[in-house]
Amino acid sequence: MSDDVGFPVLRTGDPACALRLARRLVAVGDTRHAEVLADIDLPGVEDVLRARSLWPQAWFTWEGGPIVWERGDLVDPTGLIGGVRGADLLADHGSLSEHLPLRMELWEQPLGSVEDGFVALAAPHLAQLHWWNLGWPEVPELGLHRDREHAEVTVLFNTPTPALEERVDGHTVLVHVRDTSNEESMLRRASWVAEQAGVTVIGGPVRG
């Protein structure tokens, strides 16, 4: 099983600019089977309630919650350690304020269905917006074969990696390619995709 690796093609303080470029990059690929995933850390109750109203299908988890085991079973009275659907998340300010920040995850959303609303919410927070299953085309003159499994685009908001563990200023757009031992080959693919959208690779590979 192989992995993917991302190459940065833009760093900007403008989240709308990052989204516009990401959409141009996505359009380079075969989008017939494309899906969108998103993750965000929500530090405030109003953030959580806004996200819940926009995406009742999303999952909300409390990653800072205490993990307690009894007789081999996980005790999770809030439900938030294991994850709660937005539609089932209580909108009680007092209860939510005791379980912050919450991580919200959107899985396998249709292309074009969540991006604008997510960027508006994500701009000040640690978050990522991710398009996958795009299908980079074959480019025979560069020795590049068609690749669907690793054709992806990501916008990282205020963080340098998809782990969402460190805060930095600005937003980064990544082009993902197959992770191999041949960095020249990886860079050739990422550079070709970037050039189709009018940009260039501006840094080394970003993993996990």
PDB file of C-alpha atoms in Angstrom:
ATOM      1  CA  MET A   1       0.000   0.000   0.000  1.00  0.00           C
ATOM      2  CA  SER A   2       1.426   3.378  -0.988  1.00  0.00           C
ATOM      3  CA  ASP A   3       0.955   6.827   0.512  1.00  0.00           C
ATOM      4  CA  ASP A   4       0.668  10.329  -0.853  1.00  0.00           C
ATOM      5  CA  VAL A   5       2.763  13.424  -0.179  1.00  0.00           C
ATOM      6  CA  GLY A   6       1.863  17.088  -0.585  1.00  0.00           C
ATOM      7  CA  PHE A   7       3.904  19.852  -2.180  1.00  0.00           C
ATOM      8  CA  PRO A   8       3.085  23.498  -1.325  1.00  0.00           C
ATOM      9  CA  VAL A   9       2.164  25.736  -4.257  1.00  0.00           C
ATOM     10  CA  LEU A  10       0.821  28.787  -2.379  1.00  0.00           C
ATOM     11  CA  ARG A  11       1.054  30.419   1.026  1.00  0.00           C
ATOM     12  CA  THR A  12      -1.325  33.300   1.591  1.00  0.00           C
ATOM     13  CA  GLY A  13      -3.165  35.231   4.254  1.00  0.00           C
ATOM     14  CA  ASP A  14      -6.314  35.268   2.104  1.00  0.00           C
ATOM     15  CA  PRO A  15      -8.464  32.137   2.559  1.00  0.00           C
ATOM     16  CA  ALA A  16     -10.605  32.998  -0.466  1.00  0.00           C
ATOM     17  CA  CYS A  17      -7.473  33.157  -2.633  1.00  0.00           C
ATOM     18  CA  ALA A  18      -6.414  29.742  -1.339  1.00  0.00           C
ATOM     19  CA  LEU A  19      -9.829  28.284  -2.220  1.00  0.00           C
ATOM     20  CA  ARG A  20      -9.766  29.756  -5.734  1.00  0.00           C
ATOM     21  CA  LEU A  21      -6.393  28.197  -6.450  1.00  0.00           C
ATOM     22  CA  ALA A  22      -7.432  24.870  -4.947  1.00  0.00           C
ATOM     23  CA  ARG A  23     -10.413  24.764  -7.277  1.00  0.00           C
ATOM     24  CA  ARG A  24      -8.187  25.413 -10.299  1.00  0.00           C
ATOM     25  CA  LEU A  25      -5.920  22.572  -9.210  1.00  0.00           C
ATOM     26  CA  VAL A  26      -8.859  20.231  -8.641  1.00  0.00           C
ATOM     27  CA  ALA A  27     -10.047  20.983 -12.182  1.00  0.00           C
ATOM     28  CA  VAL A  28      -6.733  19.665 -13.540  1.00  0.00           C
ATOM     29  CA  GLY A  29      -7.767  16.177 -12.457  1.00  0.00           C
ATOM     30  CA  ASP A  30     -10.600  13.856 -13.395  1.00  0.00           C
ATOM     31  CA  THR A  31     -13.349  14.960 -10.994  1.00  0.00           C
ATOM     32  CA  ARG A  32     -16.004  12.393 -11.887  1.00  0.00           C
ATOM     33  CA  HIS A  33     -15.425  10.489  -8.634  1.00  0.00           C
ATOM     34  CA  ALA A  34     -14.014  13.340  -6.539  1.00  0.00           C
ATOM     35  CA  GLU A  35     -15.079  13.849  -2.930  1.00  0.00           C
ATOM     36  CA  VAL A  36     -14.388  16.478  -0.288  1.00  0.00           C
ATOM     37  CA  LEU A  37     -13.229  15.916   3.281  1.00  0.00           C
ATOM     38  CA  ALA A  38     -12.715  18.543   5.974  1.00  0.00           C
ATOM     39  CA  ASP A  39     -11.448  18.824   9.551  1.00  0.00           C
ATOM     40  CA  ILE A  40     -11.559  21.797  11.902  1.00  0.00           C
ATOM     41  CA  ASP A  41     -10.874  22.472  15.579  1.00  0.00           C
ATOM     42  CA  LEU A  42     -13.694  24.598  16.995  1.00  0.00           C
ATOM     43  CA  PRO A  43     -12.653  26.520  20.127  1.00  0.00           C
ATOM     44  CA  GLY A  44     -15.936  28.276  20.936  1.00  0.00           C
ATOM     45  CA  VAL A  45     -19.561  27.336  21.517  1.00  0.00           C
ATOM     46  CA  GLU A  46     -20.802  29.669  18.771  1.00  0.00           C
ATOM     47  CA  ASP A  47     -18.354  28.064  16.334  1.00  0.00           C
ATOM     48  CA  VAL A  48     -19.722  24.625  17.221  1.00  0.00           C
ATOM     49  CA  LEU A  49     -23.347  25.700  16.886  1.00  0.00           C
ATOM     50  CA  ARG A  50     -22.683  27.369  13.535  1.00  0.00           C
ATOM     51  CA  ALA A  51     -20.955  24.244  12.215  1.00  0.00           C
ATOM     52  CA  ARG A  52     -23.746  22.032  13.557  1.00  0.00           C
ATOM     53  CA  SER A  53     -26.391  24.103  11.769  1.00  0.00           C
ATOM     54  CA  LEU A  54     -24.461  24.006   8.485  1.00  0.00           C
ATOM     55  CA  TRP A  55     -23.528  20.319   8.552  1.00  0.00           C
ATOM     56  CA  PRO A  56     -25.766  18.123  10.709  1.00  0.00           C
ATOM     57  CA  GLN A  57     -24.125  15.150   8.958  1.00  0.00           C
ATOM     58  CA  ALA A  58     -20.673  16.025  10.382  1.00  0.00           C
ATOM     59  CA  TRP A  59     -18.973  14.193  13.253  1.00  0.00           C
ATOM     60  CA  PHE A  60     -17.982  16.091  16.403  1.00  0.00           C
ATOM     61  CA  THR A  61     -15.423  14.686  18.834  1.00  0.00           C
ATOM     62  CA  TRP A  62     -13.837  15.892  22.051  1.00  0.00           C
ATOM     63  CA  GLU A  63     -10.213  14.896  21.672  1.00  0.00           C
ATOM     64  CA  GLY A  64      -9.245  16.335  25.056  1.00  0.00           C
ATOM     65  CA  GLY A  65     -11.780  14.267  26.915  1.00  0.00           C
ATOM     66  CA  PRO A  66     -10.777  11.887  29.732  1.00  0.00           C
ATOM     67  CA  ILE A  67     -10.591   8.267  28.646  1.00  0.00           C
ATOM     68  CA  VAL A  68     -12.013   6.028  31.357  1.00  0.00           C
ATOM     69  CA  TRP A  69     -12.314   2.250  31.192  1.00  0.00           C
ATOM     70  CA  GLU A  70     -14.555   0.057  33.339  1.00  0.00           C
ATOM     71  CA  ARG A  71     -14.500  -3.738  32.996  1.00  0.00           C
ATOM     72  CA  GLY A  72     -12.806  -3.389  29.629  1.00  0.00           C
ATOM     73  CA  ASP A  73     -15.361  -0.950  28.204  1.00  0.00           C
ATOM     74  CA  LEU A  74     -14.817   2.716  27.363  1.00  0.00           C
ATOM     75  CA  VAL A  75     -16.891   5.008  29.569  1.00  0.00           C
ATOM     76  CA  ASP A  76     -17.971   8.003  27.493  1.00  0.00           C
ATOM     77  CA  PRO A  77     -20.998   9.677  29.108  1.00  0.00           C
ATOM     78  CA  THR A  78     -20.842  12.672  26.754  1.00  0.00           C
ATOM     79  CA  GLY A  79     -20.601  10.550  23.598  1.00  0.00           C
ATOM     80  CA  LEU A  80     -18.064  13.083  22.352  1.00  0.00           C
ATOM     81  CA  ILE A  81     -14.977  10.900  22.756  1.00  0.00           C
ATOM     82  CA  GLY A  82     -16.361   8.332  20.343  1.00  0.00           C
ATOM     83  CA  GLY A  83     -17.972  11.002  18.169  1.00  0.00           C
ATOM     84  CA  VAL A  84     -21.469  12.464  17.786  1.00  0.00           C
ATOM     85  CA  ARG A  85     -23.317  13.393  14.606  1.00  0.00           C
ATOM     86  CA  GLY A  86     -24.150  17.074  14.379  1.00  0.00           C
ATOM     87  CA  ALA A  87     -27.845  16.252  14.263  1.00  0.00           C
ATOM     88  CA  ASP A  88     -27.480  14.491  17.644  1.00  0.00           C
ATOM     89  CA  LEU A  89     -25.233  17.101  19.283  1.00  0.00           C
ATOM     90  CA  LEU A  90     -26.950  18.913  22.143  1.00  0.00           C
ATOM     91  CA  ALA A  91     -27.145  22.659  21.582  1.00  0.00           C
ATOM     92  CA  ASP A  92     -26.752  23.420  25.284  1.00  0.00           C
ATOM     93  CA  HIS A  93     -24.226  26.228  25.805  1.00  0.00           C
ATOM     94  CA  GLY A  94     -23.329  25.124  29.317  1.00  0.00           C
ATOM     95  CA  SER A  95     -22.610  21.522  28.375  1.00  0.00           C
ATOM     96  CA  LEU A  96     -20.705  22.422  25.204  1.00  0.00           C
ATOM     97  CA  SER A  97     -18.532  24.976  26.996  1.00  0.00           C
ATOM     98  CA  GLU A  98     -17.181  22.185  29.224  1.00  0.00           C
ATOM     99  CA  HIS A  99     -16.042  20.129  26.214  1.00  0.00           C
ATOM    100  CA  LEU A 100     -14.010  22.497  24.060  1.00  0.00           C
ATOM    101  CA  PRO A 101     -12.358  22.527  21.652  1.00  0.00           C
ATOM    102  CA  LEU A 102     -14.358  20.113  19.536  1.00  0.00           C
ATOM    103  CA  ARG A 103     -12.992  18.562  16.339  1.00  0.00           C
ATOM    104  CA  MET A 104     -15.493  18.512  13.470  1.00  0.00           C
ATOM    105  CA  GLU A 105     -14.996  16.129  10.558  1.00  0.00           C
ATOM    106  CA  LEU A 106     -16.840  16.011   7.257  1.00  0.00           C
ATOM    107  CA  TRP A 107     -16.370  12.826   5.231  1.00  0.00           C
ATOM    108  CA  GLU A 108     -16.957  12.065   1.559  1.00  0.00           C
ATOM    109  CA  GLN A 109     -18.975  15.135   0.634  1.00  0.00           C
ATOM    110  CA  PRO A 110     -19.979  15.864  -2.991  1.00  0.00           C
ATOM    111  CA  LEU A 111     -17.712  18.194  -4.898  1.00  0.00           C
ATOM    112  CA  GLY A 112     -18.868  21.799  -4.523  1.00  0.00           C
ATOM    113  CA  SER A 113     -21.246  21.105  -1.637  1.00  0.00           C
ATOM    114  CA  VAL A 114     -19.352  22.369   1.429  1.00  0.00           C
ATOM    115  CA  GLU A 115     -16.305  24.340   0.337  1.00  0.00           C
ATOM    116  CA  ASP A 116     -17.539  27.940   0.542  1.00  0.00           C
ATOM    117  CA  GLY A 117     -19.247  27.566   3.892  1.00  0.00           C
ATOM    118  CA  PHE A 118     -16.299  25.678   5.333  1.00  0.00           C
ATOM    119  CA  VAL A 119     -13.734  28.299   4.293  1.00  0.00           C
ATOM    120  CA  ALA A 120     -15.836  31.052   5.859  1.00  0.00           C
ATOM    121  CA  LEU A 121     -15.849  29.132   9.144  1.00  0.00           C
ATOM    122  CA  ALA A 122     -12.263  27.856   8.954  1.00  0.00           C
ATOM    123  CA  ALA A 123     -10.425  31.116   8.235  1.00  0.00           C
ATOM    124  CA  PRO A 124      -9.423  31.902  11.872  1.00  0.00           C
ATOM    125  CA  HIS A 125      -9.043  28.307  13.068  1.00  0.00           C
ATOM    126  CA  LEU A 126      -6.855  25.224  12.614  1.00  0.00           C
ATOM    127  CA  ALA A 127      -8.461  23.367   9.739  1.00  0.00           C
ATOM    128  CA  GLN A 128      -7.993  21.558   6.462  1.00  0.00           C
ATOM    129  CA  LEU A 129     -10.108  21.181   3.340  1.00  0.00           C
ATOM    130  CA  HIS A 130      -9.208  18.193   1.207  1.00  0.00           C
ATOM    131  CA  TRP A 131     -10.227  16.963  -2.254  1.00  0.00           C
ATOM    132  CA  TRP A 132      -9.358  13.378  -3.142  1.00  0.00           C
ATOM    133  CA  ASN A 133      -9.935  10.720  -5.801  1.00  0.00           C
ATOM    134  CA  LEU A 134      -9.259  13.252  -8.541  1.00  0.00           C
ATOM    135  CA  GLY A 135      -7.191  11.284 -11.052  1.00  0.00           C
ATOM    136  CA  TRP A 136      -4.072  13.002 -12.388  1.00  0.00           C
ATOM    137  CA  PRO A 137      -3.842  12.347 -16.127  1.00  0.00           C
ATOM    138  CA  GLU A 138      -1.103  10.601 -18.024  1.00  0.00           C
ATOM    139  CA  VAL A 139       1.638  12.911 -19.340  1.00  0.00           C
ATOM    140  CA  PRO A 140       3.714  10.687 -21.649  1.00  0.00           C
ATOM    141  CA  GLU A 141       6.296  13.330 -22.545  1.00  0.00           C
ATOM    142  CA  LEU A 142       7.249  13.565 -18.858  1.00  0.00           C
ATOM    143  CA  GLY A 143       7.007   9.849 -18.165  1.00  0.00           C
ATOM    144  CA  LEU A 144       4.003  10.345 -15.879  1.00  0.00           C
ATOM    145  CA  HIS A 145       1.357   7.619 -15.699  1.00  0.00           C
ATOM    146  CA  ARG A 146      -2.278   8.191 -14.836  1.00  0.00           C
ATOM    147  CA  ASP A 147      -2.815   8.122 -11.064  1.00  0.00           C
ATOM    148  CA  ARG A 148      -6.171   8.273  -9.289  1.00  0.00           C
ATOM    149  CA  GLU A 149      -5.205   6.850  -5.922  1.00  0.00           C
ATOM    150  CA  HIS A 150      -2.889   9.717  -4.964  1.00  0.00           C
ATOM    151  CA  ALA A 151      -4.412  12.662  -6.855  1.00  0.00           C
ATOM    152  CA  GLU A 152      -5.436  15.086  -4.115  1.00  0.00           C
ATOM    153  CA  VAL A 153      -5.455  18.789  -3.209  1.00  0.00           C
ATOM    154  CA  THR A 154      -5.468  20.291   0.290  1.00  0.00           C
ATOM    155  CA  VAL A 155      -5.849  23.732   1.823  1.00  0.00           C
ATOM    156  CA  LEU A 156      -4.324  23.959   5.309  1.00  0.00           C
ATOM    157  CA  PHE A 157      -5.667  26.814   7.411  1.00  0.00           C
ATOM    158  CA  ASN A 158      -3.305  28.304   9.997  1.00  0.00           C
ATOM    159  CA  THR A 159      -1.290  25.089  10.327  1.00  0.00           C
ATOM    160  CA  PRO A 160       1.714  23.592   8.483  1.00  0.00           C
ATOM    161  CA  THR A 161       0.583  19.941   8.333  1.00  0.00           C
ATOM    162  CA  PRO A 162      -2.677  17.952   8.140  1.00  0.00           C
ATOM    163  CA  ALA A 163      -2.245  16.890  11.783  1.00  0.00           C
ATOM    164  CA  LEU A 164      -3.668  20.278  12.895  1.00  0.00           C
ATOM    165  CA  GLU A 165      -1.260  20.305  15.827  1.00  0.00           C
ATOM    166  CA  GLU A 166       0.651  23.567  15.317  1.00  0.00           C
ATOM    167  CA  ARG A 167      -0.594  27.088  14.633  1.00  0.00           C
ATOM    168  CA  VAL A 168       1.110  29.307  12.064  1.00  0.00           C
ATOM    169  CA  ASP A 169       0.018  32.458  10.283  1.00  0.00           C
ATOM    170  CA  GLY A 170      -1.561  31.999   6.874  1.00  0.00           C
ATOM    171  CA  HIS A 171      -2.934  29.239   4.691  1.00  0.00           C
ATOM    172  CA  THR A 172      -1.132  26.734   2.470  1.00  0.00           C
ATOM    173  CA  VAL A 173      -2.310  24.970  -0.678  1.00  0.00           C
ATOM    174  CA  LEU A 174      -0.824  21.519  -1.339  1.00  0.00           C
ATOM    175  CA  VAL A 175      -0.773  19.338  -4.443  1.00  0.00           C
ATOM    176  CA  HIS A 176      -0.587  15.636  -3.525  1.00  0.00           C
ATOM    177  CA  VAL A 177       1.176  12.935  -5.521  1.00  0.00           C
ATOM    178  CA  ARG A 178       2.290   9.357  -4.944  1.00  0.00           C
ATOM    179  CA  ASP A 179       4.976   9.171  -2.244  1.00  0.00           C
ATOM    180  CA  THR A 180       7.974   7.290  -3.673  1.00  0.00           C
ATOM    181  CA  SER A 181      11.697   7.098  -3.054  1.00  0.00           C
ATOM    182  CA  ASN A 182      12.245   9.189  -6.193  1.00  0.00           C
ATOM    183  CA  GLU A 183      11.753  12.806  -5.119  1.00  0.00           C
ATOM    184  CA  GLU A 184      12.568  14.055  -8.611  1.00  0.00           C
ATOM    185  CA  SER A 185       9.666  12.052 -10.013  1.00  0.00           C
ATOM    186  CA  MET A 186       7.315  13.281  -7.281  1.00  0.00           C
ATOM    187  CA  LEU A 187       8.328  16.873  -7.911  1.00  0.00           C
ATOM    188  CA  ARG A 188       7.878  16.440 -11.664  1.00  0.00           C
ATOM    189  CA  ARG A 189       4.258  15.359 -11.188  1.00  0.00           C
ATOM    190  CA  ALA A 190       3.475  18.065  -8.599  1.00  0.00           C
ATOM    191  CA  SER A 191       5.106  20.727 -10.760  1.00  0.00           C
ATOM    192  CA  TRP A 192       3.114  19.674 -13.813  1.00  0.00           C
ATOM    193  CA  VAL A 193      -0.177  19.883 -11.911  1.00  0.00           C
ATOM    194  CA  ALA A 194       0.779  23.258 -10.439  1.00  0.00           C
ATOM    195  CA  GLU A 195       1.734  24.658 -13.829  1.00  0.00           C
ATOM    196  CA  GLN A 196      -1.689  23.793 -15.262  1.00  0.00           C
ATOM    197  CA  ALA A 197      -3.168  26.125 -12.635  1.00  0.00           C
ATOM    198  CA  GLY A 198      -0.600  28.879 -13.218  1.00  0.00           C
ATOM    199  CA  VAL A 199       1.567  28.345 -10.124  1.00  0.00           C
ATOM    200  CA  THR A 200       4.754  26.512  -9.169  1.00  0.00           C
ATOM    201  CA  VAL A 201       5.932  24.299  -6.331  1.00  0.00           C
ATOM    202  CA  ILE A 202       7.382  26.566  -3.613  1.00  0.00           C
ATOM    203  CA  GLY A 203       8.660  24.096  -1.024  1.00  0.00           C
ATOM    204  CA  GLY A 204       9.572  20.567  -0.080  1.00  0.00           C
ATOM    205  CA  PRO A 205       7.233  17.652   0.617  1.00  0.00           C
ATOM    206  CA  VAL A 206       4.724  17.813   3.482  1.00  0.00           C
ATOM    207  CA  ARG A 207       3.670  14.581   5.169  1.00  0.00           C
ATOM    208  CA  GLY A 208       1.052  13.774   7.779  1.00  0.00           C
TER     209      GLY A 208
END
